[in-house]
Short mmCIF file of C-alpha atoms and ligand atoms in Angstrom, two decimals:
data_model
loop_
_atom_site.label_atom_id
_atom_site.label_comp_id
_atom_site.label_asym_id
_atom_site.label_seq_id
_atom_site.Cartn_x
_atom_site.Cartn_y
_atom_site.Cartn_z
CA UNK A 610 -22.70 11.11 -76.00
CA UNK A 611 -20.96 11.19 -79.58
CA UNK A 612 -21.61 14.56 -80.00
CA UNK A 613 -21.57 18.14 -78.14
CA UNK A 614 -21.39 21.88 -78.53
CA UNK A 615 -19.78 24.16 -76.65
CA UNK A 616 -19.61 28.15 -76.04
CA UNK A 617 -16.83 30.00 -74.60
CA UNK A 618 -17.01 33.61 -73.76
CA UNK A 619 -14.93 36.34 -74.46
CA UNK A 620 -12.64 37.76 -71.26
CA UNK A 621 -11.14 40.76 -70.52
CA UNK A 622 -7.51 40.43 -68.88
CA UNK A 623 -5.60 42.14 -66.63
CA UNK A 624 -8.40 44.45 -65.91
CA UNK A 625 -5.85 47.86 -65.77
CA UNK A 626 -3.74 47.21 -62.74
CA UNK A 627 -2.85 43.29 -63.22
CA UNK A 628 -1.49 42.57 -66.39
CA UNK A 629 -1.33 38.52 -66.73
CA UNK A 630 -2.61 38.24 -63.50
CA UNK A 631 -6.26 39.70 -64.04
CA UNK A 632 -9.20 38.58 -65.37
CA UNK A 633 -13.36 38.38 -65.96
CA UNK A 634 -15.27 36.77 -68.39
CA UNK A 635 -18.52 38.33 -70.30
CA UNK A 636 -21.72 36.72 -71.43
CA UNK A 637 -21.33 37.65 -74.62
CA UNK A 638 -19.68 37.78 -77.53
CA UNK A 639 -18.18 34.28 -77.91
CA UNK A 640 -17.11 31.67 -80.00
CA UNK A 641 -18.74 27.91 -80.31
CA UNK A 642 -17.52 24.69 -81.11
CA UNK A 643 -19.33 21.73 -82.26
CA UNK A 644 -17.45 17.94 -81.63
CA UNK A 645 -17.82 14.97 -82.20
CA UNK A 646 -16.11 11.68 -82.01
CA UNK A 647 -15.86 9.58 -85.21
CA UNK A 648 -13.49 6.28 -86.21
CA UNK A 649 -10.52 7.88 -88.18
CA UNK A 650 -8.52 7.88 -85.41
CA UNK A 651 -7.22 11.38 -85.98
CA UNK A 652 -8.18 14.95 -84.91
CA UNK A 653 -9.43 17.17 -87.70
CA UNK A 654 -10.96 20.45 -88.21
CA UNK A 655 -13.74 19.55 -90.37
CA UNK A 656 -15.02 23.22 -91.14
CA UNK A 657 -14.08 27.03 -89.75
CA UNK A 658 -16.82 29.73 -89.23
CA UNK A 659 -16.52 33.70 -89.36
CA UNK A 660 -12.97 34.04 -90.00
CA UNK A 661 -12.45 35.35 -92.98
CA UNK A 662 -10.26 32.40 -94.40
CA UNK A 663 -7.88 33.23 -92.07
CA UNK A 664 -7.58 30.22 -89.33
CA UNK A 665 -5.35 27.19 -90.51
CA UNK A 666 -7.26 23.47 -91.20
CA UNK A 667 -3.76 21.89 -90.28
CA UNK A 668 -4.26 20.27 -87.28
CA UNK A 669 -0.85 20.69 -85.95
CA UNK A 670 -1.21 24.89 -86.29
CA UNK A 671 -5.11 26.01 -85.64
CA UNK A 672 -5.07 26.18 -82.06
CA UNK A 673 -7.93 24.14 -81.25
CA UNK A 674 -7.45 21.26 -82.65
CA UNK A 675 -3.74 21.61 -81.42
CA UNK A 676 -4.84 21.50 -77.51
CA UNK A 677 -7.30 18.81 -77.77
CA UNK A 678 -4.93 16.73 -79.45
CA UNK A 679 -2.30 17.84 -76.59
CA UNK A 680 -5.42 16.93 -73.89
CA UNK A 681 -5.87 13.16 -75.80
CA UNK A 682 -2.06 12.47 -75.73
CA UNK A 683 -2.10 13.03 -71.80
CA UNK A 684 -4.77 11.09 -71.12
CA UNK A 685 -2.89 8.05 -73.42
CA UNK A 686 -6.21 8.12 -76.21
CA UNK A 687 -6.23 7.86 -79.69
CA UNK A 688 -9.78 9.25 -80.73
CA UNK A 689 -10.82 10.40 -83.77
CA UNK A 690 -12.21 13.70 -83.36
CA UNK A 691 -14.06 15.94 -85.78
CA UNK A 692 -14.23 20.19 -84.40
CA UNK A 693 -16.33 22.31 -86.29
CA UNK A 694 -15.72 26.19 -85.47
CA UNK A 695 -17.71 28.83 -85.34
CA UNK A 696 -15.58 32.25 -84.62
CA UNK A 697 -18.20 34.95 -83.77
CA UNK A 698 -15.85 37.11 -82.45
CA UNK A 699 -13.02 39.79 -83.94
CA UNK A 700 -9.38 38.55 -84.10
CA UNK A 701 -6.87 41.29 -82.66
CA UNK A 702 -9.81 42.41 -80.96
CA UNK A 703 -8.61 42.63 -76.82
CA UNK A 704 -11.28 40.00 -75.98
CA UNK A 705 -10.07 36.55 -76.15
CA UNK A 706 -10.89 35.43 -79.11
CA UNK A 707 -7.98 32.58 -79.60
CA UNK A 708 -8.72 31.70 -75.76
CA UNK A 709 -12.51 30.83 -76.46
CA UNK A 710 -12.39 28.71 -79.23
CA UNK A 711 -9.46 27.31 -77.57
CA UNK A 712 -11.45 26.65 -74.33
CA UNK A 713 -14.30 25.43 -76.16
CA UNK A 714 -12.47 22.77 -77.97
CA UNK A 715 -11.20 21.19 -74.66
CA UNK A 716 -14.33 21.58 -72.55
CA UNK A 717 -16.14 19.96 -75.71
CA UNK A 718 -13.43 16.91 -75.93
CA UNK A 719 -13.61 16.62 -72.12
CA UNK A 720 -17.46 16.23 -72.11
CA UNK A 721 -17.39 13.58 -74.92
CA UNK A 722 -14.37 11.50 -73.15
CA UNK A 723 -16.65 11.76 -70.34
CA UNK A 724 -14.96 14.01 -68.22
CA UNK A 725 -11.50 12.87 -67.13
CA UNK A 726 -10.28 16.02 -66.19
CA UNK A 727 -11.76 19.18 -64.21
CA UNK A 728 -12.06 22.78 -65.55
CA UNK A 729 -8.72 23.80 -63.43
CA UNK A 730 -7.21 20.66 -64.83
CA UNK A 731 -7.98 21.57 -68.11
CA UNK A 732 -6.26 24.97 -68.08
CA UNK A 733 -2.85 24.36 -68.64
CA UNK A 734 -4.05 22.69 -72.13
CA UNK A 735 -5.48 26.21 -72.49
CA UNK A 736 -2.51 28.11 -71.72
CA UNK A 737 -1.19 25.94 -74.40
CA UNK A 738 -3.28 27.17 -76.87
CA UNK A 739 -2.27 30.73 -75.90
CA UNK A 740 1.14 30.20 -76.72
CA UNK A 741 0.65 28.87 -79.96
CA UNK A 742 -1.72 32.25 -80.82
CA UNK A 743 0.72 34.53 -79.55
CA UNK A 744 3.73 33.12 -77.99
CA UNK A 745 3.00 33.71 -74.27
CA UNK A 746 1.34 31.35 -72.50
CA UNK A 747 -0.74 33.50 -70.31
CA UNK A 748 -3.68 32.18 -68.67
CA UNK A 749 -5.65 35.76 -68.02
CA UNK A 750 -8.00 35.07 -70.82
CA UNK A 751 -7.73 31.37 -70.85
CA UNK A 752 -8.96 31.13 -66.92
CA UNK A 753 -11.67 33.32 -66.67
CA UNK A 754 -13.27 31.65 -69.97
CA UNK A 755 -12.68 27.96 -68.56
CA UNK A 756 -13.95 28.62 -65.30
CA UNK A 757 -16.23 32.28 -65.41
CA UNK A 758 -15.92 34.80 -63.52
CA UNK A 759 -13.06 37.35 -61.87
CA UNK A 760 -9.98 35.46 -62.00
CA UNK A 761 -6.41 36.11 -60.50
CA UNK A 762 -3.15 33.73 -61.08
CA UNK A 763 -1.32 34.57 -58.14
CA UNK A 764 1.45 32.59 -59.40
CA UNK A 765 2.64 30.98 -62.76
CA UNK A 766 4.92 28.37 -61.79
CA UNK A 767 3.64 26.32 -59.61
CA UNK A 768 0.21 27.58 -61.43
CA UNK A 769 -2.15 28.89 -58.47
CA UNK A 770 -5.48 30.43 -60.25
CA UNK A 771 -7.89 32.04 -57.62
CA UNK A 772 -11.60 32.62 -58.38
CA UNK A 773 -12.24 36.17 -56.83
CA UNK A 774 -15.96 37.49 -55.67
CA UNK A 775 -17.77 40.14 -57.74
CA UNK A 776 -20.46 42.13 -56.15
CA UNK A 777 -23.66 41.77 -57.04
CA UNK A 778 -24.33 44.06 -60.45
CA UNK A 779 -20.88 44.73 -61.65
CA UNK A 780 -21.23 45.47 -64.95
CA UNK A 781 -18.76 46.05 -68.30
CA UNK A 782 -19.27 48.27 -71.15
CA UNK A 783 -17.33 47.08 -74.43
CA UNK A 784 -16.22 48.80 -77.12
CA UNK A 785 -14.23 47.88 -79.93
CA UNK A 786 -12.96 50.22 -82.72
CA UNK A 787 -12.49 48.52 -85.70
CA UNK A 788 -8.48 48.07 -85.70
CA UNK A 789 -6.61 45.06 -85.24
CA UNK A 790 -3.65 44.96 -82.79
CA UNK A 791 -1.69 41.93 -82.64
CA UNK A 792 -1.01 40.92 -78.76
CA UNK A 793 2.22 39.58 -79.79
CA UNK A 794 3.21 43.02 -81.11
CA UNK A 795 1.13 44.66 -78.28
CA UNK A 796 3.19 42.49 -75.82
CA UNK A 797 6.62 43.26 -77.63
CA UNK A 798 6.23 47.28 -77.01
CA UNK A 799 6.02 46.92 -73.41
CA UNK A 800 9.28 47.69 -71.13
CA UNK A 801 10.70 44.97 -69.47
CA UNK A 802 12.26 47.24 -66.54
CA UNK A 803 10.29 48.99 -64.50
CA UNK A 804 10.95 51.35 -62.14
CA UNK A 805 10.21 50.63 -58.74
CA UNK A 806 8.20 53.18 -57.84
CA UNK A 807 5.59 51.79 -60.25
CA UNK A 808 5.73 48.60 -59.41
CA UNK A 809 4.58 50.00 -55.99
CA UNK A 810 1.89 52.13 -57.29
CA UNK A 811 0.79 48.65 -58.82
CA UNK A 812 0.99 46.20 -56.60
CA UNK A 813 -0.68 48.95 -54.36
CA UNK A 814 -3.84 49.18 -56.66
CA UNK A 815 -3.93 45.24 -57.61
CA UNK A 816 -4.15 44.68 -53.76
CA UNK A 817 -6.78 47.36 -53.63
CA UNK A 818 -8.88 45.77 -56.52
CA UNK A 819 -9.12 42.44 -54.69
CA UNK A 820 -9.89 44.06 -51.67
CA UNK A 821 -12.84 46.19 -53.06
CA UNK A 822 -13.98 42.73 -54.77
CA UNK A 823 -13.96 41.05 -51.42
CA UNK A 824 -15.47 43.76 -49.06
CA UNK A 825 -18.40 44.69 -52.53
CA UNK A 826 -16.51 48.24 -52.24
CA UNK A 827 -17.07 49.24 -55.67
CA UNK A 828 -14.98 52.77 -55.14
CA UNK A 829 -12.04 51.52 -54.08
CA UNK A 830 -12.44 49.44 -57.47
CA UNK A 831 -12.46 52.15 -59.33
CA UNK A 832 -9.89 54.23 -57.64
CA UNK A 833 -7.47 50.58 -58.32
CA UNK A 834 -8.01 50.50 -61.83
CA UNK A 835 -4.97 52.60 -62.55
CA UNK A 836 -2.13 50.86 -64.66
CA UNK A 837 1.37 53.04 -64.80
CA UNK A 838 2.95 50.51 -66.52
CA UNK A 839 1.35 49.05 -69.49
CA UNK A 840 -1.81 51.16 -70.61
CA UNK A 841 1.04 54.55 -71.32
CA UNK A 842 2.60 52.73 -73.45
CA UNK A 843 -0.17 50.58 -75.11
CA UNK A 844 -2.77 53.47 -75.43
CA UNK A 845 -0.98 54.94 -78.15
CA UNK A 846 -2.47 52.12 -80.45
CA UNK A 847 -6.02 52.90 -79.48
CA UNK A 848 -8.04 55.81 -81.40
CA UNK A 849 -9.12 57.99 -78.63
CA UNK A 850 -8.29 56.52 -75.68
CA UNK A 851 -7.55 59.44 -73.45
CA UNK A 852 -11.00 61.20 -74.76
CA UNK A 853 -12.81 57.52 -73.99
CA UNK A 854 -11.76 57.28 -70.52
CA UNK A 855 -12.39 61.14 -69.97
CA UNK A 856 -16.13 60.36 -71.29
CA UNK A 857 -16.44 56.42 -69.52
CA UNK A 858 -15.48 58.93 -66.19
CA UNK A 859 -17.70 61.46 -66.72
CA UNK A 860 -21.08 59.10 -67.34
CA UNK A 861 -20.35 57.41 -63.87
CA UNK A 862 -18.00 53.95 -64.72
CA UNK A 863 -15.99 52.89 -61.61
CA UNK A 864 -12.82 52.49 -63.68
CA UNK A 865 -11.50 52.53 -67.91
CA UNK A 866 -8.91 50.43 -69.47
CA UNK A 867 -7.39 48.35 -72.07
CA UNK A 868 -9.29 45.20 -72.63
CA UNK A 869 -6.28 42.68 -73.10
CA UNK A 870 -3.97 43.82 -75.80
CA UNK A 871 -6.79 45.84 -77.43
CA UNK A 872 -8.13 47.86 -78.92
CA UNK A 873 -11.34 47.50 -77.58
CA UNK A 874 -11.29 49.25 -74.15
CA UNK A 875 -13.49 48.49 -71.34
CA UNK A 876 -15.27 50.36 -68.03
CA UNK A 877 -16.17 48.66 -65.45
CA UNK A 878 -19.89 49.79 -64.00
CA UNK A 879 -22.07 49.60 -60.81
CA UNK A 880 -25.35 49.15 -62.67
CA UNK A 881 -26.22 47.41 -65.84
CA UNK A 882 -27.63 50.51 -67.19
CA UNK A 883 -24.67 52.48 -66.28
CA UNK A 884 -22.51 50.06 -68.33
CA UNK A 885 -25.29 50.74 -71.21
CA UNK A 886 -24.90 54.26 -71.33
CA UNK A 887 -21.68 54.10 -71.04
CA UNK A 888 -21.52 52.11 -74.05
CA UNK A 889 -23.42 54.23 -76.17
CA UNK A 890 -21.68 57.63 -75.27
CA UNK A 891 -18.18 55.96 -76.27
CA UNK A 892 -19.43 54.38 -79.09
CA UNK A 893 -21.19 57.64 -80.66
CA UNK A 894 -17.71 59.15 -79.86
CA UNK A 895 -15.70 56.86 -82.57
CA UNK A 896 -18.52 57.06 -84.72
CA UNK A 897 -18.34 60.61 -84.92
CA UNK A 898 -14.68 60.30 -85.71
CA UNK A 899 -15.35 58.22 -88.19
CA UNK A 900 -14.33 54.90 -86.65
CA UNK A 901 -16.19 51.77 -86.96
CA UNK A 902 -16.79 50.23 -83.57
CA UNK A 903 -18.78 47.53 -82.07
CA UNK A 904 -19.95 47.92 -78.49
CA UNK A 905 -21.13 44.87 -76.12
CA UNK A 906 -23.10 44.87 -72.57
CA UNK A 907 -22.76 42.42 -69.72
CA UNK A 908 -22.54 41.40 -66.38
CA UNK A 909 -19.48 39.35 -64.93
CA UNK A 910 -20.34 35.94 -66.29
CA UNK A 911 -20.00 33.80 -63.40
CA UNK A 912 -20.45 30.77 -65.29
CA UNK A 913 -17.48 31.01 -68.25
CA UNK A 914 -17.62 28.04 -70.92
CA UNK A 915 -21.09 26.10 -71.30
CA UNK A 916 -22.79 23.00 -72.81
CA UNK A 917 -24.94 24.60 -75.24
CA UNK A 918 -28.37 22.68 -76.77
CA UNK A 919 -28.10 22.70 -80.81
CA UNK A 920 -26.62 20.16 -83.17
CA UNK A 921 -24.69 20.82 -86.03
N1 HSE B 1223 -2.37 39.71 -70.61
C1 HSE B 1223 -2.35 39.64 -72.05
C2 HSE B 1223 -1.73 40.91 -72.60
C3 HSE B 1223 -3.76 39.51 -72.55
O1 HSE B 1223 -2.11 41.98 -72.11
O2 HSE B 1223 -0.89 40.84 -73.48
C4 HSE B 1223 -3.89 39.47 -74.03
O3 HSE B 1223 -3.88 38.18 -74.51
#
């Protein structure tokens, strides 16, 4: 194989209660990225997609051809590579967008060097990646988009990533107003000191979520999704928010929050066709206020970043 193409989903971290600890990937959007090896001996970004002009062709700074050159200098290669991106997703959006290209790239270079590493082994290239886009290397969006699914990282150093269960249906409605938040500004608002009697409430409700996950208890999920120490402070970004959640609530989601950094804001759904609804109501409600907003519909995608048929 000389050539592949790759999709990566969009993911939405920490999920309310478990910020950069939380996470679940979506079917759609996402970005793709097509690869392939060449003779140059060099990797190069060859042509960028959807961003507006604003990803850099230097190697060395656009974060995908930064972690696949980080992935060839572990495994002691020097490959030419040429990465064609395709961004199909908002930047400053709340759902991953750095982390799926990123994720892309690598599980493209990793199927054309014929798989040296595994998906878990390929994460801390990822997390890379992350670090370069906004100066954290937090593996919440990185994870679930590697290796699908509802994702926790129990622990950072030494990295321990556990693949939770999802009942059967659970369901996300999406909706992104049209502003852009920065995470590293989103991340630099949030208080370092907490007092502990939220840290209780929240270790209390991220213990709860994983429990409802495990025992399919999809009210105890929603009663968990409560976050008393990031969402205050973050919400104030977000158009809306308090009127969104009010609305998510009354049109039967299990739980409302802040889909990464935001500003798109997520509920979490029994039913497919709860999440829809859902959707639509919040949706309408920007609209109305005269905010621009894009709105998306899936199921937990169990499967995360994909092989995808097409050539360039
Ligand atoms: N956990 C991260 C944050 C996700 O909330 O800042 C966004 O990249």
């Amino acid at each position: 194989m000389d050539s592949v193409r790759v999709f990566a989903p969009a993911s939405v971290a920490n999920v309310s209660c478990g910020y950069d600890v939380l996470g679940f990937a979506v079917h759609h959007p996402g970005d793709e990225v097509f690869m392939s090896l060449n003779s140059s001996g060099r990797v190069s970004l060859d042509l960028i997609e959807g961003d507006d002009g604003r990803l850099p062709y230097d190697p060395a700074k656009n974060t995908v051809s930064a972690v696949v050159f980080s992935l060839l200098k572990s495994l002691g290669i020097e490959q030419g590579i040429g990465i064609k991106l395709y961004k199909k997703m908002p930047f400053g959006s709340g759902l991953g967008s750095s982390s799926a290209s990123a994720v892309a790239g690598l599980l493209a270079a990793n199927e054309l060097l014929g798989r040296p590493k595994t998906r878990m082994q390929l994460l801390p290239f990822a997390m890379e990646g992350e670090k370069l886009a906004c100066g954290n290397a937090h593996a919440d969006n990185v994870a679930p988009a590697l290796l699908g699914g509802m994702v926790l990282i129990r622990s950072y150093d030494p990295l321990d990533v556990i693949s939770l269960p999802v009942p059967e249906g659970l369901s996300c409605a999406l909706v992104y107003p049209h502003v852009e938040i920065p995470t590293l500004a989103a991340r630099q608002i949030i208080r370092t000191n907490i007092p502990m009697t939220s840290a209780i409430r929240q270790w209390g409700n991220v213990g709860g979520f994983i429990a409802g996950l495990f025992t399919n208890d999809n009210d105890l999920i929603g009663r968990s999704m409560e976050d008393v120490i990031v969402e205050p402070v973050r919400k104030m970004l977000i158009p809306h928010f308090d009127e969104m959640r009010e609305l998510a609530m009354e049109n039967k989601a299990l739980g409302f929050g802040i889909s990464g950094s935001g500003p798109t804001v997520f509920a979490l759904c029994s039913t497919r066709e709860t999440a829809r609804s859902v959707a639509c109501v919040l949706d309408a409600r920007l609209k109305d206020n005269g905010i621009g907003s894009t709105c998306y519909v899936s199921q937990i995608n169990m499967e995360g970043a994909r092989v995808v048929d097409g050539s360039d």
